JSON list of C-alpha atoms in Angstrom, two decimals:
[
{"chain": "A", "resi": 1, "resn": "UNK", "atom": "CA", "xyz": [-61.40, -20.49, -63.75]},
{"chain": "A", "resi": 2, "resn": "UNK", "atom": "CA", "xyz": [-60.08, -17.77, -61.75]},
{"chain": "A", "resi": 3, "resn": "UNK", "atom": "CA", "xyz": [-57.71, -14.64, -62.66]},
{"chain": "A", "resi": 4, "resn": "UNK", "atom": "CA", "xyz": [-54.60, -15.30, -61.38]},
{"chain": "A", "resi": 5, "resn": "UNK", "atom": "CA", "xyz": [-52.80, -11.78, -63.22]},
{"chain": "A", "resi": 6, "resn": "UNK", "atom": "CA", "xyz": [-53.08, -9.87, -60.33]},
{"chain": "A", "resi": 7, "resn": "UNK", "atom": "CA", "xyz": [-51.68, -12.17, -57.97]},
{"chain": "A", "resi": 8, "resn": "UNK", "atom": "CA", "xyz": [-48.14, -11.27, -57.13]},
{"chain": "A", "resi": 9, "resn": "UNK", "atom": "CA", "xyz": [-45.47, -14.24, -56.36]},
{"chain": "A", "resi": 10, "resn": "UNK", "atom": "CA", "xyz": [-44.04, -14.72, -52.86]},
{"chain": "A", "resi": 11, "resn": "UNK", "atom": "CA", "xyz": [-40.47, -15.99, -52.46]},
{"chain": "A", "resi": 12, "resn": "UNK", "atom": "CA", "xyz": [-39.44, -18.18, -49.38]},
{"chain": "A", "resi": 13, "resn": "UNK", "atom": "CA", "xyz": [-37.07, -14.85, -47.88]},
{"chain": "A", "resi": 14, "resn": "UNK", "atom": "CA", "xyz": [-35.75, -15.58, -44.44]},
{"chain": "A", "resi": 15, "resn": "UNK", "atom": "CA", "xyz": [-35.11, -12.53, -42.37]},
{"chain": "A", "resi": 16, "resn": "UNK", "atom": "CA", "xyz": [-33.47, -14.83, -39.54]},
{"chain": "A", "resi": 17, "resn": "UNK", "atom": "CA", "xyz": [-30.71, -17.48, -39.70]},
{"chain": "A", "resi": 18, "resn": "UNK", "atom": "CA", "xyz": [-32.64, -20.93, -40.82]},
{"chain": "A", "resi": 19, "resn": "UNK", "atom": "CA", "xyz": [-31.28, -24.50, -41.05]},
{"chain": "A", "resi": 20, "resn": "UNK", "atom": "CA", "xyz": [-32.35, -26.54, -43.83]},
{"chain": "A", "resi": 21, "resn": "UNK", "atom": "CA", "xyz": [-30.22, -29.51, -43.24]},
{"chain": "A", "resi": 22, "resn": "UNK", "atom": "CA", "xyz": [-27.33, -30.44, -40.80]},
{"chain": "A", "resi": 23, "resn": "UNK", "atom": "CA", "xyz": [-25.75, -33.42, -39.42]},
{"chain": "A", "resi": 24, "resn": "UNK", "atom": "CA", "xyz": [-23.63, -31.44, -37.12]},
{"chain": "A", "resi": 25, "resn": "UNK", "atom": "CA", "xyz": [-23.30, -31.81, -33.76]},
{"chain": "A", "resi": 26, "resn": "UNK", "atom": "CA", "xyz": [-25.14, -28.63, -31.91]},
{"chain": "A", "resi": 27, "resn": "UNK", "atom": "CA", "xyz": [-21.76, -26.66, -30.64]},
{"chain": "A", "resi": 28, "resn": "UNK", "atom": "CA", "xyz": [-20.47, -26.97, -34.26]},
{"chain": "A", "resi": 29, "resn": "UNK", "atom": "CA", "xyz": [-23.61, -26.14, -35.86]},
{"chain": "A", "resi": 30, "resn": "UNK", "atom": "CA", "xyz": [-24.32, -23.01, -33.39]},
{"chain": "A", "resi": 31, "resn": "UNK", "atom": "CA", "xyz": [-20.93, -21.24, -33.71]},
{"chain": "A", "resi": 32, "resn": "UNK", "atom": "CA", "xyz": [-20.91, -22.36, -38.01]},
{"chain": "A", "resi": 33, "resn": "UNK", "atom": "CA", "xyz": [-24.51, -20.72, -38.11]},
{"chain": "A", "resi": 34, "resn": "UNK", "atom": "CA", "xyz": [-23.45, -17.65, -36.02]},
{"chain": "A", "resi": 35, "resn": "UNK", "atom": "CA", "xyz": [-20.29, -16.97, -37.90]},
{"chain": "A", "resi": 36, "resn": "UNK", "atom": "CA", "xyz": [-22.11, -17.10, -41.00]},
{"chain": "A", "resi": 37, "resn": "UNK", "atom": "CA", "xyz": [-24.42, -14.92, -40.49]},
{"chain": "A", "resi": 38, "resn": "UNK", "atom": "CA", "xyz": [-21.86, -12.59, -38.88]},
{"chain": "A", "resi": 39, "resn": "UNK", "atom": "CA", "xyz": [-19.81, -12.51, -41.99]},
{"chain": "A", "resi": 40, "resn": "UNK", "atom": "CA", "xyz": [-22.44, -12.24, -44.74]},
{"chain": "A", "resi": 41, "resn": "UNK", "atom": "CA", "xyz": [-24.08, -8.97, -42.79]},
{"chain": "A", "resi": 42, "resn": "UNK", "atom": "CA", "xyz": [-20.33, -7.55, -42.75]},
{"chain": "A", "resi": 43, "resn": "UNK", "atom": "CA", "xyz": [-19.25, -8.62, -46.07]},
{"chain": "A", "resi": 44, "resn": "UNK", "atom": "CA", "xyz": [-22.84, -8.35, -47.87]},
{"chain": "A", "resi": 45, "resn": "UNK", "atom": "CA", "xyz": [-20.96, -7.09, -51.02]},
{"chain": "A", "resi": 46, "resn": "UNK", "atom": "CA", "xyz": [-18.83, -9.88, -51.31]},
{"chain": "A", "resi": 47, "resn": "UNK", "atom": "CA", "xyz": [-19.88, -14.03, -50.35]},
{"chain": "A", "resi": 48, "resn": "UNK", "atom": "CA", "xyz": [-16.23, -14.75, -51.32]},
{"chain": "A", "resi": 49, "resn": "UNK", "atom": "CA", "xyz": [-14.69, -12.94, -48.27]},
{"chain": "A", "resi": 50, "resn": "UNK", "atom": "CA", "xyz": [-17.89, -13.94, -46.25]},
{"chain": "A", "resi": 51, "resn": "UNK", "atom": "CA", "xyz": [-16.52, -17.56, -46.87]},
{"chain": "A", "resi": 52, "resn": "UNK", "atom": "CA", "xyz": [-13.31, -17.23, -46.26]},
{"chain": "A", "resi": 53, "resn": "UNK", "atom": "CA", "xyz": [-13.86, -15.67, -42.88]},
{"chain": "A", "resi": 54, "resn": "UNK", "atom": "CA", "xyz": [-16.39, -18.52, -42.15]},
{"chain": "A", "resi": 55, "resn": "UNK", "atom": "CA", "xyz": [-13.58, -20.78, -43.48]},
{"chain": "A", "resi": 56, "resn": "UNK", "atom": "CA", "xyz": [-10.97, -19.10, -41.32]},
{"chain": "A", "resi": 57, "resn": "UNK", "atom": "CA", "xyz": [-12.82, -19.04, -38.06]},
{"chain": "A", "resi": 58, "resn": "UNK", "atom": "CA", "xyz": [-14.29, -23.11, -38.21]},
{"chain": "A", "resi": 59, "resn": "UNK", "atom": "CA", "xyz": [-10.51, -24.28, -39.04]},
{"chain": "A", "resi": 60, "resn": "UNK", "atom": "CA", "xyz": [-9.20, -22.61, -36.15]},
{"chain": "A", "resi": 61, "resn": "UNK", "atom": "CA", "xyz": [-11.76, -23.06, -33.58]},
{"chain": "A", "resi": 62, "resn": "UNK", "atom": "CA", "xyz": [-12.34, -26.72, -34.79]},
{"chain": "A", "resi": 63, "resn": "UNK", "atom": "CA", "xyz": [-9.45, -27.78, -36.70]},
{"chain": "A", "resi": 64, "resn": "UNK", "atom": "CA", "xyz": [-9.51, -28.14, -40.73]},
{"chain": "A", "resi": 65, "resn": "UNK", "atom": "CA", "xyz": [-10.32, -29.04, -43.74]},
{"chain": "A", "resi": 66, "resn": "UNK", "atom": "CA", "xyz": [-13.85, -26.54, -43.42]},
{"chain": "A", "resi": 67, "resn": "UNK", "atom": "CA", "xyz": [-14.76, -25.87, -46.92]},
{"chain": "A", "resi": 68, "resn": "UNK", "atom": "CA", "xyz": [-17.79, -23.17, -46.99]},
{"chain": "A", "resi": 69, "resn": "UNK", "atom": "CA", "xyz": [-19.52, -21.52, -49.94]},
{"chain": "A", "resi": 70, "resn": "UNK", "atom": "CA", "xyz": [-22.19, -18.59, -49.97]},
{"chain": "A", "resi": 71, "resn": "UNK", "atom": "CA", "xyz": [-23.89, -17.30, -52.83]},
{"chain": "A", "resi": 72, "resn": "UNK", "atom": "CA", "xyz": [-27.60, -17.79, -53.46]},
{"chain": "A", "resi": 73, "resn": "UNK", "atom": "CA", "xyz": [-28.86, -19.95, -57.04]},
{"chain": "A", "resi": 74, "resn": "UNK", "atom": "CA", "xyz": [-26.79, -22.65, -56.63]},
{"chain": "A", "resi": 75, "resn": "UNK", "atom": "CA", "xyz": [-27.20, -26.77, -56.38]},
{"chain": "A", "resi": 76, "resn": "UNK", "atom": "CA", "xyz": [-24.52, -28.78, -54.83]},
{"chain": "A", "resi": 77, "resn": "UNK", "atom": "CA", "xyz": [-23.43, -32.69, -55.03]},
{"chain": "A", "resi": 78, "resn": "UNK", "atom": "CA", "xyz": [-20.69, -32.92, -51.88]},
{"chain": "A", "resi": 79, "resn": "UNK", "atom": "CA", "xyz": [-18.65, -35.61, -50.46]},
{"chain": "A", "resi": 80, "resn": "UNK", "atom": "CA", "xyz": [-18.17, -35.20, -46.33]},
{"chain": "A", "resi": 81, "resn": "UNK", "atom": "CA", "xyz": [-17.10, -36.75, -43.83]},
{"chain": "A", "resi": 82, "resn": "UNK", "atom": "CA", "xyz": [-19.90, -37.64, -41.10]},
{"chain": "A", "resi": 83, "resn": "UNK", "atom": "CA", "xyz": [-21.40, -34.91, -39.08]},
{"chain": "A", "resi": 84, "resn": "UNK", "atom": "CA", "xyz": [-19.64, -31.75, -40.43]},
{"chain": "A", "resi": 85, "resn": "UNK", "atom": "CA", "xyz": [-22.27, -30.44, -43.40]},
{"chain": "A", "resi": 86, "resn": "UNK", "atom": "CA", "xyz": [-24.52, -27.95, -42.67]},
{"chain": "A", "resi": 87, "resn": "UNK", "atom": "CA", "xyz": [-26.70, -26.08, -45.04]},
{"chain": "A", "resi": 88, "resn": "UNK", "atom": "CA", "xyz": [-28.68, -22.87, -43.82]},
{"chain": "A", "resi": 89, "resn": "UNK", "atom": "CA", "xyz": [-29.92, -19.71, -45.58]},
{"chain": "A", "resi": 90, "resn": "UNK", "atom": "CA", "xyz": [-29.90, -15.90, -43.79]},
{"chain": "A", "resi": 91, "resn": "UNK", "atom": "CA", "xyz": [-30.16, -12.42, -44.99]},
{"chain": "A", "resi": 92, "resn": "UNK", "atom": "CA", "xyz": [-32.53, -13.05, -47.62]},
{"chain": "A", "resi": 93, "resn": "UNK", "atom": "CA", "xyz": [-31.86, -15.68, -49.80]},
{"chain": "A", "resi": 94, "resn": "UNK", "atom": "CA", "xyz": [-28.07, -16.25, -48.98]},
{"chain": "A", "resi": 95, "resn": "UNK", "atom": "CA", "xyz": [-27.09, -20.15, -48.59]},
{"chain": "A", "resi": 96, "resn": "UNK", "atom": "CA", "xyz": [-24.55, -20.89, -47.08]},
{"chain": "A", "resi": 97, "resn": "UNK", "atom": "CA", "xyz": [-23.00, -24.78, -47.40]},
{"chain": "A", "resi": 98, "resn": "UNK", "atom": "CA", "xyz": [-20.28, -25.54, -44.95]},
{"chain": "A", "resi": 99, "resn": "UNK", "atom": "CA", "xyz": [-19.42, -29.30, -44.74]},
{"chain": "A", "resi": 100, "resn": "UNK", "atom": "CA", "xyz": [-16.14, -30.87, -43.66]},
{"chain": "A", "resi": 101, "resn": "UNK", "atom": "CA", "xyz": [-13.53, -33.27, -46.20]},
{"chain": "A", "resi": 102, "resn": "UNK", "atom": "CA", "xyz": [-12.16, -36.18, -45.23]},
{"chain": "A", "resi": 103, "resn": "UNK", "atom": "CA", "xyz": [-8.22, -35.51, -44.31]},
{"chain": "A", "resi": 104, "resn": "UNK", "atom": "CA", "xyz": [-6.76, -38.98, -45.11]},
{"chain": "A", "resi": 105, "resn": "UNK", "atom": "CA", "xyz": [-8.13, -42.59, -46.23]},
{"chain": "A", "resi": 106, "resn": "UNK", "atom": "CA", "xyz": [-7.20, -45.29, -44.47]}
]
């Protein structure tokens, strides 16, 4: 068998803005993924403020609910309504989910 000791691990770290899974349509999904990326390099300190502006910026631009969370470790189980949900990773290992809610049954 060979010595594995020395052998330092390698972790998936994305320099550049990277989109795991969307069902957005592409104007949505390029302005969500620039914002995003805009407000975790300004607000690296703080993912809660990040969000917010994320938040902020889809609800006016493309009308709300947005609901957005950035963090990194996390899972997620989300409702959404159909082509809103994006998930992508920048600046490391910072996800970022951003998926739409449904505004009314019926």
């Amino acid at each position: 068998m060979a010595n594995n000791e020395g052998r330092e691990e390698t972790e998936n770290m994305f320099t550049y803005a990277y989109c795991k899974k969307t069902d957005m349509q592409d104007d949505l999904k390029y302005e969500a993924m620039e914002v995003t990326v805009t407000a975790v390099e300004k607000y690296a300190d703080s993912y809660e403020t990040a969000a917010r502006m994320v938040k902020d910026n889809l609800d006016k631009k493309f009308g709300a609910p947005f609901n957005v969370i950035i963090g990194e470790a996390y899972s997620f189980c989300v409702t959404y309504q159909e082509k809103s949900m994006l998930l992508m990773y920048t600046n490391g290992n910072v996800a970022a989910l951003i998926w739409r809610t449904v505004s009314s049954f019926g």
